[in-house]
Short mmCIF file of C-alpha atoms in Angstrom, two decimals:
data_model
loop_
_atom_site.label_atom_id
_atom_site.label_comp_id
_atom_site.label_asym_id
_atom_site.label_seq_id
_atom_site.Cartn_x
_atom_site.Cartn_y
_atom_site.Cartn_z
CA UNK Z 1 76.64 4.95 80.88
CA UNK Z 2 73.09 3.58 80.54
CA UNK Z 3 72.45 6.16 77.82
CA UNK Z 4 75.49 4.98 75.82
CA UNK Z 5 74.38 1.33 76.10
CA UNK Z 6 70.92 2.27 74.85
CA UNK Z 7 72.38 4.03 71.81
CA UNK Z 8 74.68 1.08 71.15
CA UNK Z 9 71.80 -1.41 71.19
CA UNK Z 10 69.72 0.84 68.92
CA UNK Z 11 72.54 0.93 66.37
CA UNK Z 12 72.97 -2.85 66.52
CA UNK Z 13 69.22 -3.31 66.17
CA UNK Z 14 69.11 -1.13 63.06
CA UNK Z 15 72.03 -2.99 61.49
CA UNK Z 16 70.32 -6.33 62.13
CA UNK Z 17 67.09 -5.05 60.57
CA UNK Z 18 68.99 -3.75 57.54
CA UNK Z 19 70.79 -7.08 57.16
CA UNK Z 20 67.50 -8.99 57.34
CA UNK Z 21 65.94 -6.63 54.80
CA UNK Z 22 68.82 -7.18 52.36
CA UNK Z 23 68.60 -10.97 52.81
CA UNK Z 24 64.86 -10.87 52.16
CA UNK Z 25 65.36 -8.82 49.01
CA UNK Z 26 67.99 -11.25 47.71
CA UNK Z 27 65.67 -14.20 48.40
CA UNK Z 28 62.83 -12.55 46.48
CA UNK Z 29 65.09 -11.84 43.50
CA UNK Z 30 66.36 -15.43 43.47
CA UNK Z 31 62.78 -16.75 43.61
CA UNK Z 32 61.75 -14.54 40.69
CA UNK Z 33 64.77 -15.69 38.71
CA UNK Z 34 63.97 -19.37 39.28
CA UNK Z 35 60.32 -18.87 38.29
CA UNK Z 36 61.40 -16.98 35.17
CA UNK Z 37 63.76 -19.79 34.13
CA UNK Z 38 61.05 -22.41 34.71
CA UNK Z 39 58.59 -20.41 32.64
CA UNK Z 40 61.14 -20.07 29.85
CA UNK Z 41 61.77 -23.82 29.77
CA UNK Z 42 58.05 -24.59 29.65
CA UNK Z 43 57.65 -22.12 26.81
CA UNK Z 44 60.33 -23.85 24.77
CA UNK Z 45 58.67 -27.25 25.17
CA UNK Z 46 55.03 -26.47 24.59
CA UNK Z 47 54.28 -22.80 24.29
CA UNK Z 48 55.07 -19.92 22.01
CA UNK Z 49 58.72 -19.06 21.54
CA UNK Z 50 59.82 -15.63 22.75
CA UNK Z 51 62.82 -13.41 22.26
CA UNK Z 52 64.14 -14.72 25.59
CA UNK Z 53 63.84 -18.30 24.28
CA UNK Z 54 66.00 -17.38 21.32
CA UNK Z 55 68.58 -15.71 23.53
CA UNK Z 56 69.03 -18.76 25.76
CA UNK Z 57 68.39 -21.51 23.19
CA UNK Z 58 71.12 -24.09 22.63
CA UNK Z 59 72.21 -25.78 19.44
CA UNK Z 60 74.55 -28.76 19.00
CA UNK Z 61 78.21 -27.99 19.57
CA UNK Z 62 79.31 -30.61 17.03
CA UNK Z 63 77.16 -30.60 13.91
CA UNK Z 64 76.90 -34.10 12.42
CA UNK Z 65 74.07 -33.42 10.00
CA UNK Z 66 71.81 -30.63 8.75
CA UNK Z 67 68.08 -30.66 8.15
CA UNK Z 68 65.70 -28.19 6.55
CA UNK Z 69 62.02 -28.26 7.46
CA UNK Z 70 59.74 -26.81 4.78
CA UNK Z 71 56.26 -25.91 5.98
CA UNK Z 72 53.76 -25.83 3.11
CA UNK Z 73 50.41 -24.07 2.69
CA UNK Z 74 51.06 -20.62 4.12
CA UNK Z 75 48.83 -18.00 2.51
CA UNK Z 76 45.49 -18.99 4.05
CA UNK Z 77 46.20 -17.82 7.63
CA UNK Z 78 45.42 -21.45 8.44
CA UNK Z 79 45.56 -23.42 11.67
CA UNK Z 80 48.98 -23.11 13.32
CA UNK Z 81 50.29 -20.31 11.08
CA UNK Z 82 51.24 -17.92 13.88
CA UNK Z 83 52.51 -20.69 16.17
CA UNK Z 84 54.70 -22.14 13.41
CA UNK Z 85 56.41 -18.80 12.78
CA UNK Z 86 57.16 -18.52 16.52
CA UNK Z 87 59.31 -21.68 16.53
CA UNK Z 88 62.80 -20.57 17.54
CA UNK Z 89 64.69 -22.41 14.82
CA UNK Z 90 64.90 -21.37 11.15
CA UNK Z 91 62.16 -23.03 9.12
CA UNK Z 92 61.47 -22.59 5.40
CA UNK Z 93 57.92 -21.32 4.92
CA UNK Z 94 56.29 -22.15 1.56
CA UNK Z 95 53.61 -19.58 0.71
CA UNK Z 96 50.89 -20.26 -1.86
CA UNK Z 97 50.64 -17.13 -4.05
CA UNK Z 98 47.49 -15.24 -5.05
CA UNK Z 99 45.63 -15.97 -1.80
CA UNK Z 100 44.10 -13.43 0.62
CA UNK Z 101 46.91 -13.84 3.18
CA UNK Z 102 49.87 -14.62 0.90
CA UNK Z 103 51.71 -11.36 1.56
CA UNK Z 104 50.74 -11.23 5.23
CA UNK Z 105 51.94 -14.78 5.90
CA UNK Z 106 55.20 -14.14 4.03
CA UNK Z 107 55.80 -11.05 6.17
CA UNK Z 108 54.98 -13.01 9.32
CA UNK Z 109 57.43 -15.77 8.40
CA UNK Z 110 60.19 -13.33 7.46
CA UNK Z 111 59.75 -11.32 10.65
CA UNK Z 112 59.99 -14.56 12.63
CA UNK Z 113 63.43 -15.23 11.18
CA UNK Z 114 62.35 -17.90 8.68
CA UNK Z 115 63.17 -18.36 5.01
CA UNK Z 116 60.34 -17.77 2.52
CA UNK Z 117 59.71 -19.69 -0.69
CA UNK Z 118 56.79 -19.87 -3.12
CA UNK Z 119 54.54 -22.93 -3.04
CA UNK Z 120 53.50 -22.94 -6.72
CA UNK Z 121 50.24 -24.79 -7.50
CA UNK Z 122 50.82 -27.31 -10.31
CA UNK Z 123 48.49 -29.70 -12.08
CA UNK Z 124 48.10 -33.17 -10.49
CA UNK Z 125 47.04 -36.37 -12.23
CA UNK Z 126 44.08 -36.71 -9.88
CA UNK Z 127 42.33 -33.91 -8.01
CA UNK Z 128 39.91 -31.05 -8.23
CA UNK Z 129 41.16 -28.36 -10.69
CA UNK Z 130 39.76 -25.74 -8.30
CA UNK Z 131 42.49 -26.67 -5.82
CA UNK Z 132 44.98 -24.96 -8.15
CA UNK Z 133 43.24 -21.60 -7.91
CA UNK Z 134 42.95 -19.13 -10.78
CA UNK Z 135 46.69 -19.12 -11.55
CA UNK Z 136 47.78 -22.70 -11.21
CA UNK Z 137 50.28 -24.10 -13.69
CA UNK Z 138 48.71 -26.67 -16.01
CA UNK Z 139 50.00 -28.61 -18.99
CA UNK Z 140 47.61 -26.73 -21.29
CA UNK Z 141 49.35 -23.38 -20.76
CA UNK Z 142 51.85 -21.90 -23.18
CA UNK Z 143 55.48 -21.24 -22.29
CA UNK Z 144 54.76 -17.52 -22.04
CA UNK Z 145 51.71 -18.04 -19.80
CA UNK Z 146 53.67 -20.25 -17.39
CA UNK Z 147 56.54 -17.78 -17.16
CA UNK Z 148 54.13 -14.92 -16.55
CA UNK Z 149 52.48 -16.82 -13.67
CA UNK Z 150 55.87 -17.53 -12.09
CA UNK Z 151 56.92 -13.87 -12.39
CA UNK Z 152 53.63 -12.71 -10.88
CA UNK Z 153 54.00 -15.20 -8.04
CA UNK Z 154 57.47 -13.85 -7.25
CA UNK Z 155 56.06 -10.33 -7.03
CA UNK Z 156 53.15 -11.59 -4.93
CA UNK Z 157 55.27 -13.27 -2.24
CA UNK Z 158 57.81 -10.91 -0.62
CA UNK Z 159 61.22 -12.21 0.51
CA UNK Z 160 60.92 -15.41 -1.56
CA UNK Z 161 64.29 -16.99 -2.44
CA UNK Z 162 63.05 -20.22 -3.99
CA UNK Z 163 60.02 -22.34 -4.93
CA UNK Z 164 58.55 -25.78 -4.43
CA UNK Z 165 55.57 -27.47 -6.05
CA UNK Z 166 52.08 -27.63 -4.57
CA UNK Z 167 50.61 -30.93 -5.82
CA UNK Z 168 51.94 -31.19 -9.41
CA UNK Z 169 52.19 -34.95 -9.99
CA UNK Z 170 51.32 -34.36 -13.67
CA UNK Z 171 53.07 -31.03 -14.31
CA UNK Z 172 56.37 -32.11 -12.73
CA UNK Z 173 56.61 -34.97 -15.24
CA UNK Z 174 56.52 -32.53 -18.17
CA UNK Z 175 59.91 -31.17 -19.28
CA UNK Z 176 58.32 -28.28 -21.17
CA UNK Z 177 56.51 -27.09 -18.05
CA UNK Z 178 59.52 -27.36 -15.75
CA UNK Z 179 61.82 -25.69 -18.29
CA UNK Z 180 59.46 -22.71 -18.39
CA UNK Z 181 59.50 -22.48 -14.58
CA UNK Z 182 63.25 -22.83 -14.04
CA UNK Z 183 64.04 -20.31 -16.80
CA UNK Z 184 62.41 -17.62 -14.66
CA UNK Z 185 64.07 -18.93 -11.50
CA UNK Z 186 67.47 -18.63 -13.14
CA UNK Z 187 66.72 -15.00 -14.05
CA UNK Z 188 65.97 -14.29 -10.38
CA UNK Z 189 68.79 -16.43 -8.88
CA UNK Z 190 66.25 -18.63 -7.06
CA UNK Z 191 66.36 -22.33 -6.18
CA UNK Z 192 63.77 -25.07 -6.57
CA UNK Z 193 62.81 -27.91 -4.23
CA UNK Z 194 61.08 -30.94 -5.71
CA UNK Z 195 58.32 -31.96 -3.30
CA UNK Z 196 58.44 -35.39 -5.01
CA UNK Z 197 54.73 -35.80 -5.60
CA UNK Z 198 55.62 -38.00 -8.58
CA UNK Z 199 58.27 -40.70 -8.84
CA UNK Z 200 58.62 -39.69 -12.50
CA UNK Z 201 59.40 -36.04 -11.78
CA UNK Z 202 61.84 -34.37 -14.19
CA UNK Z 203 62.56 -31.36 -11.97
CA UNK Z 204 66.11 -32.41 -11.09
CA UNK Z 205 67.04 -33.23 -14.68
CA UNK Z 206 65.69 -29.97 -16.12
CA UNK Z 207 66.93 -27.75 -13.28
CA UNK Z 208 70.45 -29.13 -13.63
CA UNK Z 209 70.34 -28.53 -17.39
CA UNK Z 210 69.52 -24.88 -16.68
CA UNK Z 211 72.02 -24.64 -13.80
CA UNK Z 212 69.33 -23.84 -11.25
CA UNK Z 213 69.99 -25.09 -7.68
CA UNK Z 214 67.81 -28.14 -6.98
CA UNK Z 215 67.08 -30.12 -3.83
CA UNK Z 216 64.49 -32.82 -3.09
CA UNK Z 217 62.16 -33.68 -0.26
CA UNK Z 218 63.15 -36.79 1.68
CA UNK Z 219 60.38 -37.04 4.31
CA UNK Z 220 56.75 -35.95 4.67
CA UNK Z 221 56.12 -35.17 8.33
CA UNK Z 222 52.38 -35.13 8.80
CA UNK Z 223 50.76 -37.67 6.48
CA UNK Z 224 49.59 -39.19 9.77
CA UNK Z 225 48.10 -36.30 11.71
CA UNK Z 226 49.10 -37.16 15.26
CA UNK Z 227 52.02 -36.01 17.39
CA UNK Z 228 53.75 -39.39 17.99
CA UNK Z 229 53.73 -40.18 14.25
CA UNK Z 230 55.13 -36.75 13.34
CA UNK Z 231 57.85 -37.06 15.99
CA UNK Z 232 58.77 -40.46 14.54
CA UNK Z 233 59.14 -38.86 11.11
CA UNK Z 234 61.33 -36.10 12.53
CA UNK Z 235 63.60 -38.67 14.14
CA UNK Z 236 63.80 -40.50 10.82
CA UNK Z 237 64.71 -37.18 9.17
CA UNK Z 238 67.56 -36.77 11.63
CA UNK Z 239 68.79 -40.30 10.93
CA UNK Z 240 68.78 -39.64 7.18
CA UNK Z 241 70.78 -36.44 7.74
CA UNK Z 242 73.34 -38.31 9.84
CA UNK Z 243 73.78 -40.79 7.01
CA UNK Z 244 73.63 -38.43 4.03
CA UNK Z 245 74.88 -35.20 5.61
CA UNK Z 246 71.59 -33.37 5.06
CA UNK Z 247 67.89 -33.99 4.48
CA UNK Z 248 64.67 -32.08 3.81
CA UNK Z 249 61.22 -32.67 5.30
CA UNK Z 250 57.88 -31.13 4.42
CA UNK Z 251 55.13 -30.42 6.94
CA UNK Z 252 52.06 -28.22 6.79
CA UNK Z 253 50.03 -25.50 8.40
CA UNK Z 254 46.25 -25.64 8.06
CA UNK Z 255 44.16 -28.84 8.05
CA UNK Z 256 47.06 -30.99 6.80
CA UNK Z 257 49.11 -30.36 9.95
CA UNK Z 258 48.89 -27.10 11.84
CA UNK Z 259 49.28 -26.95 15.60
CA UNK Z 260 49.98 -30.65 16.07
CA UNK Z 261 52.94 -30.32 13.71
CA UNK Z 262 54.10 -27.28 15.69
CA UNK Z 263 54.01 -29.23 18.96
CA UNK Z 264 55.86 -32.20 17.47
CA UNK Z 265 58.63 -30.00 16.05
CA UNK Z 266 59.08 -28.14 19.35
CA UNK Z 267 59.28 -31.35 21.34
CA UNK Z 268 61.79 -32.87 18.91
CA UNK Z 269 64.19 -29.90 18.71
CA UNK Z 270 66.22 -30.96 21.80
CA UNK Z 271 66.18 -34.60 20.66
CA UNK Z 272 67.48 -33.74 17.20
CA UNK Z 273 70.13 -31.39 18.56
CA UNK Z 274 71.32 -34.03 21.00
CA UNK Z 275 71.83 -36.24 17.93
CA UNK Z 276 74.09 -33.54 16.47
CA UNK Z 277 71.50 -32.25 14.01
CA UNK Z 278 71.28 -28.58 13.10
CA UNK Z 279 68.08 -27.09 11.66
CA UNK Z 280 68.85 -24.69 8.81
CA UNK Z 281 67.01 -22.94 5.95
CA UNK Z 282 66.99 -24.74 2.62
CA UNK Z 283 69.41 -22.19 1.13
CA UNK Z 284 72.10 -23.32 3.59
CA UNK Z 285 71.80 -26.89 2.36
CA UNK Z 286 72.50 -25.66 -1.16
CA UNK Z 287 75.61 -23.90 0.11
CA UNK Z 288 76.78 -27.13 1.83
CA UNK Z 289 76.23 -29.42 -1.16
#
């Protein structure tokens, strides 16, 4: 009888130990899960986006307006380039052609799920001609020379589906120059975005004459290079989109923006989406016109 009781207690003891072991294992797994979720949330706010971020990210259920954010000055591997391409919403990355990192930055943007366009250097009224590089578009060039530069730029920047102007306050006022550019774009079924560096730009007029899709920049994000100012501009962008249905902003990598612009965009994503704003590539705004 004593022997049976001993066996019985041993069995009970083992079952209790097994139960405690299972409970401990469940607790550990729950703890790991909570830590993982916290880490993911922190990453979305201030760190680099990951594949997990994209899987769990939320967008507005009811879309009230659409915005496209063009980021200029890719091609130099400048400040914030990698971080910008890790943002888990579709940006439109404007790559300056004929630079050491033009192809690499275009690949990086494409692999990050972003749209690629060409940021074509064009002659300004005021500025150092060297800023245009060896193949900038100036008013002294012939029609054939301009078209050749545009064709070379398209070959130079993989995945490009459109263009916008880099500087260009003088060139964008010249119908001859813009006609030469949009003629090539029409051949390649590409769109153009007017960065609006001149209030006298003829890009819209000429593009429409040639039946080339045209959109215009509404907001510059990082003229003031601090996070609160950039966030204010992003909120203004959202308000314009709510009123007009869509809106385009331009920000920068490199010294004109870079990592501070990255941080501001990341912090404003949930704010914009709560407003009912959806971030889309520029090409989707053309389709919704």
